[in-house]
Coordinates of C-alpha atoms and ligand atoms in Angstrom, one line a residue:
M23 CA 21.3 -22.0 8.8
D24 CA 21.1 -25.6 7.5
L25 CA 18.7 -25.6 4.6
T26 CA 17.2 -28.8 3.0
P27 CA 17.8 -29.1 -0.8
E28 CA 14.2 -28.0 -1.4
E29 CA 14.6 -24.9 0.9
Q30 CA 17.8 -24.0 -0.9
E31 CA 16.1 -24.3 -4.3
M32 CA 13.3 -22.0 -3.1
L33 CA 16.0 -19.5 -2.1
D34 CA 17.7 -19.9 -5.4
G35 CA 14.5 -19.0 -7.2
K36 CA 13.6 -22.5 -8.7
F37 CA 10.1 -22.3 -7.2
G38 CA 9.4 -18.8 -8.5
K39 CA 9.7 -15.2 -7.4
A40 CA 7.4 -15.3 -4.4
A41 CA 8.9 -18.4 -2.9
K42 CA 12.4 -16.8 -3.4
K43 CA 11.3 -13.6 -1.7
S44 CA 9.6 -15.6 1.1
M45 CA 12.7 -17.7 1.7
E46 CA 14.9 -14.6 1.8
I47 CA 12.6 -13.1 4.5
L48 CA 12.7 -16.3 6.6
T49 CA 16.4 -17.0 6.3
T50 CA 17.1 -13.3 7.3
L51 CA 14.9 -13.7 10.3
G52 CA 16.5 -17.1 11.1
E53 CA 20.0 -15.5 11.0
I54 CA 19.0 -12.6 13.2
F55 CA 17.6 -15.1 15.8
E56 CA 20.3 -17.7 15.3
A57 CA 18.0 -20.4 14.1
D58 CA 19.8 -23.6 13.2
S59 CA 17.3 -24.8 10.6
M60 CA 13.7 -24.4 9.3
V61 CA 10.7 -26.4 10.7
K62 CA 7.7 -27.4 8.7
V63 CA 4.5 -25.6 9.7
Y64 CA 1.0 -27.1 9.8
G65 CA -0.8 -23.8 9.3
V66 CA -0.5 -20.0 9.1
Q67 CA -2.5 -17.1 10.3
V68 CA -1.7 -13.8 8.6
A69 CA -2.2 -10.4 10.2
G70 CA -2.1 -6.9 8.6
V71 CA -5.3 -7.3 6.6
S72 CA -7.1 -4.1 7.2
Y73 CA -6.5 -1.6 4.4
A74 CA -6.4 1.1 7.1
N75 CA -3.1 -0.5 8.3
L76 CA -1.7 -1.7 5.0
G77 CA -2.3 1.2 2.7
E78 CA -1.1 1.2 -0.9
A79 CA 2.5 0.3 0.0
G80 CA 1.3 -2.9 1.8
L81 CA -1.0 -3.7 -1.1
E82 CA 1.8 -3.4 -3.6
F83 CA 3.9 -5.9 -1.6
L84 CA 0.9 -8.3 -1.6
N85 CA 0.3 -8.0 -5.3
E86 CA 3.9 -8.6 -6.0
L87 CA 3.8 -11.9 -4.1
A88 CA 0.5 -12.8 -5.6
E89 CA 1.9 -12.7 -9.1
D90 CA 3.2 -16.3 -8.8
G91 CA 2.9 -17.0 -5.0
K92 CA 0.6 -19.8 -3.8
V93 CA 0.3 -21.0 -0.2
R94 CA 1.5 -24.5 0.6
V95 CA -0.4 -24.9 4.0
L96 CA -3.7 -24.0 5.5
T97 CA -3.8 -20.2 5.8
T98 CA -6.4 -17.8 7.3
L99 CA -6.5 -14.1 7.8
N100 CA -6.8 -11.7 10.7
P101 CA -9.9 -9.4 10.8
A102 CA -10.4 -7.0 7.9
G103 CA -11.5 -3.4 8.2
M104 CA -15.1 -4.3 7.4
D105 CA -17.8 -6.9 7.1
R106 CA -17.9 -7.7 3.4
E107 CA -21.6 -8.4 3.5
N108 CA -22.9 -6.0 6.2
W109 CA -20.6 -3.0 5.7
Q110 CA -23.4 -0.5 4.8
A111 CA -25.2 -1.2 8.1
L112 CA -22.0 -0.6 9.9
G113 CA -21.5 2.8 8.3
I114 CA -18.3 1.9 6.4
D115 CA -17.3 4.2 3.6
A116 CA -17.6 2.8 0.0
D117 CA -14.1 3.8 -1.0
F118 CA -12.7 2.0 1.9
V119 CA -14.7 -1.1 1.0
K120 CA -13.2 -1.0 -2.5
N121 CA -9.7 -0.9 -1.2
Q122 CA -10.3 -3.5 1.4
N123 CA -11.6 -5.9 -1.2
R124 CA -8.5 -5.3 -3.3
V125 CA -6.5 -6.5 -0.3
I126 CA -8.6 -9.6 0.2
D127 CA -8.6 -10.4 -3.5
A128 CA -4.7 -10.4 -3.4
F129 CA -4.8 -12.9 -0.5
A130 CA -7.4 -15.0 -2.3
K131 CA -5.2 -15.2 -5.4
M132 CA -2.5 -16.8 -3.3
G133 CA -4.9 -19.5 -2.1
I134 CA -5.6 -18.1 1.3
I135 CA -8.9 -18.8 2.9
T136 CA -10.5 -15.4 3.2
T137 CA -12.2 -15.9 6.5
C138 CA -10.8 -13.0 8.5
S139 CA -10.7 -13.9 12.2
C140 CA -8.5 -13.5 15.2
T141 CA -9.8 -16.8 16.5
P142 CA -8.6 -19.2 13.8
Y143 CA -8.5 -22.0 16.3
L144 CA -12.3 -21.8 16.5
I145 CA -12.9 -22.1 12.8
G146 CA -10.8 -24.9 11.5
N147 CA -7.3 -23.5 11.5
T148 CA -6.8 -25.7 14.5
P149 CA -3.3 -27.1 15.2
H150 CA -2.8 -29.9 17.8
Y151 CA -0.5 -30.2 20.7
G152 CA 3.1 -29.8 19.8
E153 CA 2.5 -28.8 16.2
H154 CA 4.6 -26.0 14.7
I155 CA 2.6 -23.1 13.1
A156 CA 3.4 -19.5 12.1
W157 CA 0.7 -17.2 13.4
A158 CA 0.7 -13.4 13.6
E159 CA -2.2 -12.3 15.7
S160 CA -1.0 -11.7 19.2
S161 CA -4.0 -13.1 21.1
A162 CA -4.2 -16.2 18.8
V163 CA -0.4 -16.8 19.2
C164 CA -0.8 -16.7 23.0
Y165 CA -3.8 -19.1 22.8
A166 CA -2.1 -21.5 20.4
N167 CA 1.1 -21.7 22.5
S168 CA -0.5 -21.8 25.9
V169 CA -4.0 -23.3 25.6
I170 CA -3.4 -25.7 22.7
G171 CA 0.3 -26.4 23.3
A172 CA 1.1 -25.7 19.6
R173 CA 4.4 -23.8 18.8
T174 CA 4.6 -20.4 17.3
N175 CA 6.5 -17.2 17.6
R176 CA 4.6 -14.0 17.2
E177 CA 5.1 -13.4 13.5
G178 CA 4.8 -10.2 11.6
G179 CA 2.5 -10.0 8.6
P180 CA 5.3 -10.5 6.0
S181 CA 7.0 -13.4 7.8
A182 CA 3.7 -15.2 8.3
L183 CA 2.9 -14.9 4.7
A184 CA 6.4 -16.1 3.8
S185 CA 5.7 -19.2 5.9
A186 CA 2.5 -19.7 4.1
I187 CA 4.2 -19.7 0.7
T188 CA 7.1 -21.9 1.8
G189 CA 5.4 -24.1 4.5
K190 CA 8.4 -23.4 6.7
T191 CA 9.5 -21.1 9.6
P192 CA 12.9 -20.6 11.3
N193 CA 13.4 -22.9 14.3
Y194 CA 14.0 -20.5 17.2
G195 CA 12.0 -19.0 20.2
Y196 CA 8.9 -20.8 21.2
H197 CA 9.5 -23.6 18.6
K198 CA 12.2 -24.9 21.0
D199 CA 11.6 -26.7 24.3
S200 CA 14.3 -24.7 26.0
N201 CA 12.3 -21.5 25.7
R202 CA 9.0 -22.8 27.0
H203 CA 9.7 -22.9 30.7
G204 CA 7.8 -20.7 33.1
E205 CA 10.0 -17.9 34.4
I206 CA 8.0 -16.5 37.3
L207 CA 5.2 -17.8 39.5
F208 CA 2.0 -15.8 39.9
K209 CA -0.3 -17.0 42.8
I210 CA -3.9 -15.9 42.3
K211 CA -5.5 -15.5 45.7
T212 CA -9.0 -14.5 44.6
N213 CA -11.8 -16.0 42.5
V214 CA -11.6 -15.0 38.8
T215 CA -14.6 -15.5 36.6
G216 CA -16.0 -14.1 33.4
T217 CA -14.3 -12.7 30.3
D218 CA -14.0 -9.3 31.8
Q219 CA -12.3 -10.5 34.9
F220 CA -9.9 -12.8 33.0
G221 CA -9.1 -9.7 30.9
V222 CA -8.4 -7.7 34.0
L223 CA -6.1 -10.5 35.3
G224 CA -4.3 -10.5 32.0
K225 CA -3.7 -6.8 32.2
L226 CA -2.4 -7.1 35.8
I227 CA 0.0 -9.9 35.1
G228 CA 1.0 -8.4 31.7
N229 CA 1.9 -5.0 33.4
K230 CA 3.8 -6.8 36.1
L231 CA 5.8 -8.8 33.6
V232 CA 6.8 -5.6 31.7
E233 CA 7.9 -4.1 35.0
I234 CA 10.2 -7.1 35.9
G235 CA 11.3 -7.9 32.4
K236 CA 10.0 -11.5 32.2
K237 CA 8.0 -13.1 29.4
V238 CA 6.6 -16.6 30.4
P239 CA 4.4 -16.6 33.5
Y240 CA 3.4 -19.7 35.4
I241 CA 0.0 -19.0 37.0
A242 CA -1.4 -21.0 39.9
G243 CA -4.7 -20.6 41.8
I244 CA -7.2 -20.6 38.9
S245 CA -9.7 -23.4 39.5
D246 CA -11.5 -23.3 36.2
A247 CA -11.4 -21.4 32.9
S248 CA -13.7 -21.7 29.8
V249 CA -12.6 -21.2 26.2
E250 CA -14.1 -17.7 26.3
E251 CA -12.3 -16.8 29.5
L252 CA -9.0 -18.1 28.2
K253 CA -9.3 -16.3 24.9
A254 CA -10.0 -13.0 26.8
F255 CA -7.0 -13.7 29.1
C256 CA -4.7 -14.4 26.1
A257 CA -5.8 -11.2 24.3
S258 CA -5.2 -9.1 27.4
I259 CA -1.9 -10.6 28.6
A260 CA -0.5 -10.3 25.0
T261 CA -1.7 -6.7 24.8
Y262 CA -0.4 -5.5 28.2
G263 CA 2.6 -7.7 28.6
G264 CA 3.6 -8.8 25.1
V265 CA 3.1 -12.4 26.3
A266 CA 3.1 -15.2 23.8
L267 CA 3.1 -18.2 26.2
F268 CA 1.9 -18.8 29.7
H269 CA 1.3 -21.9 31.8
M270 CA -1.8 -22.2 34.0
E271 CA -1.7 -24.9 36.7
R272 CA -4.0 -27.9 35.9
I273 CA -5.6 -25.9 33.0
T274 CA -3.1 -25.5 30.1
P275 CA -1.5 -28.7 28.6
E276 CA 2.2 -28.0 29.4
W277 CA 1.7 -26.8 33.0
N278 CA 3.4 -29.9 34.3
E279 CA 5.8 -30.5 31.4
Y280 CA 8.5 -28.1 32.5
S281 CA 9.9 -27.3 35.9
K282 CA 7.9 -24.8 37.9
P283 CA 9.8 -21.5 38.2
N284 CA 11.6 -21.3 41.5
E285 CA 12.0 -17.6 41.5
S286 CA 10.1 -15.6 44.1
S287 CA 6.4 -15.4 43.3
V288 CA 3.9 -12.6 42.8
E289 CA 0.6 -12.8 44.6
I290 CA -2.6 -11.3 43.1
S291 CA -5.3 -10.3 45.6
K292 CA -8.9 -9.2 45.2
E293 CA -7.7 -5.6 45.9
D294 CA -5.2 -5.8 43.0
M295 CA -8.0 -7.0 40.7
L296 CA -10.3 -4.2 41.8
K297 CA -7.6 -1.6 41.2
A298 CA -6.7 -3.0 37.7
R299 CA -10.4 -3.1 36.8
S300 CA -10.8 0.6 37.8
E301 CA -8.1 1.5 35.3
L302 CA -10.3 0.1 32.6
I303 CA -13.2 2.4 33.5
D304 CA -12.8 6.0 32.3
D305 CA -14.4 8.8 34.2
F306 CA -17.3 9.8 31.8
S307 CA -21.0 9.3 31.5
E308 CA -22.0 8.8 27.9
I309 CA -21.8 5.3 26.3
D310 CA -23.0 5.3 22.7
F311 CA -21.3 2.1 21.5
V312 CA -21.3 -1.4 22.9
S313 CA -19.2 -4.1 21.3
I314 CA -18.8 -7.8 22.2
G315 CA -16.4 -10.1 20.5
C316 CA -12.8 -9.1 21.2
P317 CA -11.4 -11.7 20.4
H318 CA -14.1 -12.8 18.1
A319 CA -17.2 -14.2 19.8
T320 CA -17.8 -17.9 20.1
I321 CA -21.1 -19.4 19.3
N322 CA -21.6 -19.8 23.0
E323 CA -21.3 -16.1 23.6
I324 CA -23.7 -15.4 20.7
A325 CA -26.2 -17.8 22.2
T326 CA -26.0 -15.9 25.6
I327 CA -26.4 -12.5 23.8
A328 CA -29.5 -13.9 22.0
T329 CA -31.0 -15.1 25.3
L330 CA -30.4 -11.7 26.9
L331 CA -31.8 -9.7 23.8
R332 CA -34.9 -11.9 23.1
G333 CA -37.9 -9.6 22.7
K334 CA -35.9 -6.4 23.6
K335 CA -34.7 -3.4 21.6
V336 CA -31.2 -1.9 21.8
K337 CA -31.0 1.9 22.1
K338 CA -27.3 2.2 21.3
E339 CA -25.1 1.0 18.5
F340 CA -24.3 -2.6 19.4
W341 CA -21.9 -4.8 17.5
I342 CA -21.2 -8.5 17.8
T343 CA -17.9 -9.1 16.2
T344 CA -17.2 -12.7 15.1
A345 CA -15.8 -14.9 12.4
R346 CA -18.2 -15.5 9.4
P347 CA -18.4 -19.3 9.9
T348 CA -19.5 -18.6 13.5
K349 CA -22.1 -16.1 12.3
K350 CA -23.4 -18.8 9.9
L351 CA -23.8 -21.2 12.8
A352 CA -25.7 -18.4 14.6
D353 CA -27.9 -18.0 11.6
N354 CA -28.7 -21.7 11.5
A355 CA -29.4 -21.8 15.2
G356 CA -31.8 -18.8 15.0
Y357 CA -29.6 -16.6 17.2
S358 CA -28.9 -14.1 14.5
K359 CA -32.6 -13.3 13.9
I360 CA -33.2 -12.7 17.6
I361 CA -30.1 -10.4 17.8
E362 CA -30.9 -8.5 14.6
D363 CA -34.6 -8.1 15.5
A364 CA -33.4 -6.4 18.7
G365 CA -31.5 -3.9 16.5
A366 CA -28.0 -5.2 17.3
K367 CA -25.6 -5.7 14.4
F368 CA -23.2 -8.5 13.4
A369 CA -19.8 -7.3 12.3
A370 CA -18.4 -10.5 10.8
D371 CA -14.7 -10.8 10.0
T372 CA -13.9 -7.4 11.4
C373 CA -13.9 -5.7 14.8
C374 CA -14.3 -2.5 16.8
V375 CA -10.5 -1.9 16.6
V376 CA -9.6 -2.6 12.9
A377 CA -12.7 -1.1 11.4
P378 CA -12.2 2.6 10.4
I379 CA -14.4 4.1 13.2
K380 CA -11.9 6.5 14.8
E381 CA -13.8 9.1 16.9
R382 CA -17.2 8.0 15.6
F383 CA -18.3 7.2 19.1
K384 CA -17.7 8.9 22.5
G385 CA -17.8 6.1 24.9
M386 CA -17.5 2.3 24.3
M387 CA -18.5 -0.5 26.7
V388 CA -16.9 -3.9 26.2
D389 CA -16.2 -7.0 28.1
S390 CA -12.6 -7.1 26.8
A391 CA -9.5 -5.5 28.4
K392 CA -7.8 -5.6 25.0
A393 CA -10.6 -3.6 23.4
C394 CA -10.3 -1.0 26.2
Y395 CA -6.6 -0.6 25.3
Y396 CA -7.1 -0.1 21.6
G397 CA -10.4 1.7 21.9
R398 CA -8.5 4.4 23.7
A399 CA -5.2 4.3 21.8
K400 CA -6.5 3.8 18.3
N401 CA -10.0 5.2 18.2
N402 CA -9.9 7.9 20.9
F403 CA -12.9 6.4 22.7
K404 CA -13.6 6.6 26.4
V405 CA -14.0 3.1 27.6
R406 CA -15.8 1.0 30.3
I407 CA -15.3 -2.7 31.0
G408 CA -18.2 -4.8 32.2
N409 CA -19.3 -8.4 32.0
L410 CA -21.3 -9.7 29.1
E411 CA -24.6 -9.2 30.9
E412 CA -23.7 -5.7 31.9
C413 CA -22.7 -4.8 28.3
V414 CA -26.1 -6.1 26.9
E415 CA -27.9 -4.2 29.7
E416 CA -26.1 -1.0 28.7
A417 CA -27.1 -1.5 25.1
I418 CA -30.8 -1.8 25.9
K419 CA -31.2 0.7 28.8
Ligands
F3S508 FE1 -9.5 -9.6 17.5 FE2 -9.9 -7.1 16.9 FE3 -9.8 -7.9 19.4 S1 -8.5 -8.5 15.9 S2 -8.4 -9.6 19.4 S3 -11.4 -8.5 17.9 S4 -8.8 -6.1 18.6

C-alpha cells in the first residue's frame, strides 16, 4: 500500500501507541483486500459497545487504546446494553450497568461522542453524498451507502475504532466506483408500504441474494419510500442478505449513476410478500413484550406512537428504543410525557436486541424484520411482525 508520510509516521509509532496499533490494523486489512492506499474519512460509527458482547477481553483492548488514543474525526457509538438514565425501569442488573459504564467511559476518554445509536445519520453523524466514512453497524452502513450515497465498507468494531484514531480507512470495496454497480435487477410487482412491509421486502430480497450469491441489488417498482421505511429496509436486507449497498430506482441517489444490471431479473409478487411475512409470525398466542425502534425510532415515529397512546394505558411491557438526542426532542415536544403516562418506556441508546434480556419475555411484537431475526436468534423469543399501529394496539389490548 502507498502510505503518505503522515500515515507512515503513525505506523512507525511517532503519534503514539494507539495510532500505531490502529495503523497496523488498517494496513493489514488493506493488504488482505488489496487496497492501493488509504482514504480520509469524514466520520466513524463504532459497533461492539454492549458489555454483553465485549466482555472483559474487549474492554481490555479498549482501555489499552484509550491510554494515549484520541479520535481525529467525528465518532459515535452503536447502541449500548442499557439506557444509562432509565436502566432501573427497564429491569437491567446493577452489575451489568457498572460494566457497561466502564466501556462507555473508555470510549469517552478517546473523545468519542457517547450517544449510542444505530441511526447516527439522524443525530448529526451525517455524511454527504460521495463522502468516505468508516461505519460498523450493518443497517447504518447500508443506509449510508444506499440512501445517502456516502461510501463505507461494513467495518468491524476494531477497524472502525482504528479509523477514528487515524482518520483513515483502506481504499477498497464500496469506497471504489467499480464496486458500486447494481448486480441483479429486482422488479417489485406489488405495493409496499409501512416499516413492517419494507422489512419483509428486505428479507425477501436478502434471502434471494444469498441464494444466488450476489451482493448489490438494483430495485425497480417502488413508487415512494420514507426515511422510516428505508431504514427498516436497510436493517432487514443487511440482516438477511448481508447487503451493504442497493440502488432503488428514482429513490436512492446513485440509481442512475451506474449502468442498470442486464442480468435476468427477479420479480417480487404480492404472494411472495405474504409468504415472507408469514415467516416472521411464529405460531404462538402470548405476546408479553412490544418494542418499536429497530433501527432506532425517528421523532416522526415517536409522534405517531404518542398520538396512538394519548389517554390510553399499556398492559404489556412496551419499549420505544431511540437515540438520546431524539428522546430529548420528544421530551421538548411533549410526546415523552404522553407515552410515559400511558405506561410505555423509553429505552434510549439501547435496544431490544443488545440489552441483556434473553428469555425474559415469551413473545415479542415488533414492526421490524431485523428485530424478528435477533429476537429469535439471540433472545429466544417467539416473534410476530405487525405495522406500527398494530404493535401499539397489541400493547394496550
Ligand atoms: Fe439498532 Fe438494535 Fe435494531 S442496534 S438496528 S435497534 S437490533
